[in-house]
């Protein structure tokens, strides 16, 4: 049963610490998205990749956030240094985009981050 | 830039009733996809239904159907014979060239 795998599921850390979230997209998918979910802002698009190339990270605070895809089976989202306002659920999603494919996204279970 | 608007932050209906969730969007693109996702308390995001903009026929999936009005840029979700398990947050989403943009969601409560 193919699914998007995210780690960690939960993370509690202190302000100023580095946080790395990892995502294994579904094999064969060529797009990967990172979203942040908060009560106030809903689902915000942070960054997305197509064929491992970053296409848009305009939704991401550049001074502290970075997103990479070192290979086709791993996407990472890093926050350094973390701040309390970064507390949220972070979702990774993957999909196929090309030709007539509908390109719906398949989501991981999310990583709940709490920064104290 | 594309936007997706869900004007109903929260709704409640009795079990077995029919409920309609509203969604409007703004885009200058002609080819795109629209989606409804469901997020139950488990927080898992689940695809409910998908509509291709080039198709005039409204999509249906069992008790779920959409009313897609391309000229009005409207994409509402109808849930028939609602069930307790339909209680969730519902997100409308737009996909154009690459990005998928989500609305802020409608929290739906199905009451016994």
CSV table of C-alpha atoms in Angstrom, one decimal:
chain,number,residue,atom,x,y,z
A,1,UNK,CA,0.0,0.0,0.0
A,2,UNK,CA,1.9,3.1,-1.3
A,3,UNK,CA,1.8,6.1,1.1
A,4,UNK,CA,3.8,9.2,2.0
A,5,UNK,CA,5.9,8.7,5.1
A,6,UNK,CA,6.8,11.6,7.4
A,7,UNK,CA,9.0,11.7,10.4
A,8,UNK,CA,8.8,12.6,13.2
A,9,UNK,CA,5.1,12.4,13.9
A,10,UNK,CA,5.6,14.7,16.9
A,11,UNK,CA,8.4,17.0,18.0
A,12,UNK,CA,8.8,19.2,21.0
A,13,UNK,CA,11.8,21.4,21.1
A,14,UNK,CA,13.1,24.6,22.6
A,15,UNK,CA,13.4,27.9,20.9
A,16,UNK,CA,16.6,28.3,19.0
A,17,UNK,CA,17.1,24.6,18.3
A,18,UNK,CA,17.3,23.1,14.8
A,19,UNK,CA,14.4,21.0,13.6
A,20,UNK,CA,14.6,18.6,10.6
A,21,UNK,CA,11.5,17.0,9.2
A,22,UNK,CA,11.7,14.2,6.6
A,23,UNK,CA,9.4,12.9,4.0
A,24,UNK,CA,9.5,9.8,1.8
A,25,UNK,CA,7.2,10.5,-1.2
A,26,UNK,CA,5.4,7.7,-3.0
A,27,UNK,CA,7.6,5.9,-5.5
A,28,UNK,CA,7.2,7.2,-9.0
A,29,UNK,CA,5.7,10.6,-8.0
A,30,UNK,CA,7.5,13.6,-9.5
A,31,UNK,CA,6.1,16.4,-7.4
A,32,UNK,CA,6.6,17.0,-3.7
A,33,UNK,CA,5.0,19.7,-1.6
A,34,UNK,CA,5.5,21.0,1.9
A,35,UNK,CA,2.5,22.7,3.7
A,36,UNK,CA,2.1,24.2,7.1
A,37,UNK,CA,-1.2,24.0,8.9
A,38,UNK,CA,-2.2,26.4,11.7
A,39,UNK,CA,-5.6,27.3,13.0
A,40,UNK,CA,-5.2,30.9,11.9
A,41,UNK,CA,-3.7,30.5,8.4
A,42,UNK,CA,-5.1,27.1,7.3
A,43,UNK,CA,-2.9,25.2,4.9
A,44,UNK,CA,0.0,27.4,3.7
A,45,UNK,CA,2.2,26.2,0.8
A,46,UNK,CA,5.8,26.5,1.9
A,47,UNK,CA,7.7,24.9,-1.0
A,48,UNK,CA,7.4,22.4,-3.8
A,49,UNK,CA,9.6,20.4,-6.1
A,50,UNK,CA,9.1,18.9,-9.5
A,51,UNK,CA,11.6,16.1,-10.5
A,52,UNK,CA,13.6,17.1,-7.4
A,53,UNK,CA,14.1,20.7,-8.6
A,54,UNK,CA,12.7,23.4,-6.3
A,55,UNK,CA,10.1,25.4,-8.2
A,56,UNK,CA,8.7,27.7,-5.6
A,57,UNK,CA,9.6,28.4,-2.0
A,58,UNK,CA,8.2,31.9,-1.8
A,59,UNK,CA,5.9,30.8,1.0
A,60,UNK,CA,8.8,30.0,3.2
A,61,UNK,CA,10.7,32.4,5.6
A,62,UNK,CA,14.1,32.2,3.9
A,63,UNK,CA,16.1,33.3,6.8
A,64,UNK,CA,15.3,30.2,8.9
A,65,UNK,CA,13.6,27.6,6.7
A,66,UNK,CA,15.2,25.5,4.0
A,67,UNK,CA,13.8,22.6,1.9
A,68,UNK,CA,15.8,20.1,-0.1
A,69,UNK,CA,15.4,16.9,-2.1
A,70,UNK,CA,18.8,15.1,-1.9
A,71,UNK,CA,17.3,12.2,-3.8
A,72,UNK,CA,14.0,11.0,-5.2
A,73,UNK,CA,13.1,9.1,-2.0
A,74,UNK,CA,13.7,11.9,0.5
A,75,UNK,CA,12.6,15.4,1.0
A,76,UNK,CA,13.6,17.5,4.0
A,77,UNK,CA,12.4,20.6,5.7
A,78,UNK,CA,14.7,22.3,8.1
A,79,UNK,CA,14.1,25.1,10.5
A,80,UNK,CA,17.1,26.8,12.1
A,81,UNK,CA,16.8,28.4,14.5
A,82,UNK,CA,13.2,27.5,15.5
A,83,UNK,CA,10.8,29.9,17.1
A,84,UNK,CA,7.5,29.5,19.0
A,85,UNK,CA,5.6,30.9,16.1
A,86,UNK,CA,6.8,27.9,14.0
A,87,UNK,CA,4.6,25.6,16.1
A,88,UNK,CA,2.2,23.9,13.6
A,89,UNK,CA,1.5,20.7,11.8
A,90,UNK,CA,3.8,20.3,8.8
A,91,UNK,CA,2.5,18.1,5.9
A,92,UNK,CA,4.4,16.6,3.1
A,93,UNK,CA,2.5,15.6,0.0
A,94,UNK,CA,3.5,14.0,-3.3
A,95,UNK,CA,1.8,13.5,-6.7
A,96,UNK,CA,2.3,12.9,-10.3
A,97,UNK,CA,2.2,15.8,-12.7
A,98,UNK,CA,2.4,15.3,-16.4
A,99,UNK,CA,0.3,14.7,-19.5
A,100,UNK,CA,-3.3,14.3,-18.7
A,101,UNK,CA,-2.7,13.2,-15.1
A,102,UNK,CA,-5.0,14.9,-12.7
A,103,UNK,CA,-2.2,15.4,-10.2
A,104,UNK,CA,-4.1,15.1,-6.9
A,105,UNK,CA,-1.8,15.0,-3.9
A,106,UNK,CA,-1.3,12.2,-1.5
A,107,UNK,CA,-0.5,13.4,2.0
A,108,UNK,CA,1.6,12.1,4.8
A,109,UNK,CA,0.2,12.0,8.3
A,110,UNK,CA,1.9,15.3,9.2
A,111,UNK,CA,4.6,16.3,11.8
A,112,UNK,CA,3.3,18.2,14.8
A,113,UNK,CA,5.9,20.6,15.9
A,114,UNK,CA,5.8,22.5,19.2
A,115,UNK,CA,8.5,25.1,19.9
A,116,UNK,CA,8.7,26.2,23.5
B,1,UNK,CA,-2.2,34.7,-8.3
B,2,UNK,CA,-4.8,32.0,-7.7
B,3,UNK,CA,-7.0,32.2,-4.6
B,4,UNK,CA,-9.5,29.8,-3.1
B,5,UNK,CA,-12.3,31.1,-0.8
B,6,UNK,CA,-14.5,29.0,1.5
B,7,UNK,CA,-17.0,31.4,3.0
B,8,UNK,CA,-18.5,29.0,5.6
B,9,UNK,CA,-16.0,28.5,8.5
B,10,UNK,CA,-18.3,26.0,10.3
B,11,UNK,CA,-21.6,24.2,9.6
B,12,UNK,CA,-23.8,21.7,11.4
B,13,UNK,CA,-26.4,19.4,10.0
B,14,UNK,CA,-28.4,16.4,11.3
B,15,UNK,CA,-27.5,12.9,10.3
B,16,UNK,CA,-29.1,11.8,7.0
B,17,UNK,CA,-29.6,15.3,5.8
B,18,UNK,CA,-28.0,16.8,2.7
B,19,UNK,CA,-25.4,19.6,3.1
B,20,UNK,CA,-23.7,21.8,0.6
B,21,UNK,CA,-20.2,23.4,1.1
B,22,UNK,CA,-19.3,26.4,-0.9
B,23,UNK,CA,-16.1,27.2,-2.7
B,24,UNK,CA,-15.1,29.9,-5.1
B,25,UNK,CA,-11.7,30.5,-6.8
B,26,UNK,CA,-10.0,33.0,-8.9
B,27,UNK,CA,-7.6,32.2,-11.8
B,28,UNK,CA,-6.7,33.3,-15.2
B,29,UNK,CA,-5.9,29.8,-16.3
B,30,UNK,CA,-8.2,27.8,-18.5
B,31,UNK,CA,-6.9,24.2,-17.7
B,32,UNK,CA,-6.9,23.3,-14.1
B,33,UNK,CA,-8.2,20.8,-11.5
B,34,UNK,CA,-10.3,21.3,-8.5
B,35,UNK,CA,-10.4,19.0,-5.4
B,36,UNK,CA,-12.2,18.5,-2.2
B,37,UNK,CA,-10.2,17.0,0.6
B,38,UNK,CA,-11.5,15.8,4.0
B,39,UNK,CA,-9.5,16.1,7.2
B,40,UNK,CA,-11.1,14.1,10.1
B,41,UNK,CA,-9.8,14.5,13.7
B,42,UNK,CA,-7.1,12.0,12.9
B,43,UNK,CA,-5.7,14.9,10.8
B,44,UNK,CA,-5.1,12.7,7.8
B,45,UNK,CA,-5.9,14.5,4.5
B,46,UNK,CA,-8.2,12.4,2.3
B,47,UNK,CA,-9.2,13.1,-1.2
B,48,UNK,CA,-13.0,13.2,-1.5
B,49,UNK,CA,-13.5,14.2,-5.2
B,50,UNK,CA,-11.8,15.7,-8.2
B,51,UNK,CA,-13.0,17.7,-11.1
B,52,UNK,CA,-11.2,18.5,-14.3
B,53,UNK,CA,-12.0,22.0,-15.6
B,54,UNK,CA,-12.3,20.8,-19.2
B,55,UNK,CA,-15.1,18.4,-18.3
B,56,UNK,CA,-18.6,19.9,-18.2
B,57,UNK,CA,-20.0,16.9,-16.4
B,58,UNK,CA,-20.0,17.3,-12.6
B,59,UNK,CA,-18.0,14.7,-10.7
B,60,UNK,CA,-19.7,12.3,-8.3
B,61,UNK,CA,-18.4,9.7,-5.9
B,62,UNK,CA,-21.1,7.8,-4.1
B,63,UNK,CA,-22.8,10.3,-1.7
B,64,UNK,CA,-20.5,13.1,-2.7
B,65,UNK,CA,-21.1,15.3,-5.8
B,66,UNK,CA,-20.0,18.7,-7.0
B,67,UNK,CA,-21.6,21.6,-8.7
B,68,UNK,CA,-18.9,23.0,-10.9
B,69,UNK,CA,-19.8,26.4,-12.5
B,70,UNK,CA,-16.7,27.3,-14.5
B,71,UNK,CA,-17.9,30.8,-15.7
B,72,UNK,CA,-18.8,31.7,-12.1
B,73,UNK,CA,-15.6,30.0,-10.7
B,74,UNK,CA,-17.6,28.1,-8.2
B,75,UNK,CA,-17.1,24.6,-7.0
B,76,UNK,CA,-19.5,23.4,-4.3
B,77,UNK,CA,-19.6,20.0,-2.6
B,78,UNK,CA,-22.8,18.3,-1.9
B,79,UNK,CA,-22.9,15.5,0.7
B,80,UNK,CA,-26.1,13.4,0.5
B,81,UNK,CA,-27.5,11.2,3.4
B,82,UNK,CA,-24.8,12.6,5.7
B,83,UNK,CA,-23.2,10.2,8.2
B,84,UNK,CA,-21.5,10.7,11.5
B,85,UNK,CA,-18.3,9.7,9.9
B,86,UNK,CA,-18.5,12.7,7.6
B,87,UNK,CA,-17.7,15.0,10.5
B,88,UNK,CA,-14.4,16.6,9.5
B,89,UNK,CA,-12.7,19.7,8.1
B,90,UNK,CA,-13.3,20.0,4.4
B,91,UNK,CA,-10.8,21.8,2.2
B,92,UNK,CA,-11.4,23.0,-1.4
B,93,UNK,CA,-8.2,23.1,-3.5
B,94,UNK,CA,-7.2,24.4,-6.9
B,95,UNK,CA,-4.4,23.1,-9.0
B,96,UNK,CA,-3.2,25.1,-12.1
B,97,UNK,CA,0.1,24.7,-13.7
B,98,UNK,CA,1.9,23.2,-10.7
B,99,UNK,CA,0.9,24.6,-7.3
B,100,UNK,CA,-2.1,23.3,-5.3
B,101,UNK,CA,-3.7,26.1,-3.3
B,102,UNK,CA,-6.1,25.4,-0.5
B,103,UNK,CA,-9.0,27.3,1.0
B,104,UNK,CA,-9.1,27.9,4.7
B,105,UNK,CA,-11.6,25.1,5.2
B,106,UNK,CA,-15.1,24.4,6.5
B,107,UNK,CA,-15.6,22.6,9.7
B,108,UNK,CA,-18.6,20.2,9.3
B,109,UNK,CA,-20.4,18.7,12.2
B,110,UNK,CA,-22.9,15.9,11.6
B,111,UNK,CA,-25.2,15.7,14.6
B,112,UNK,CA,-26.9,12.4,15.7
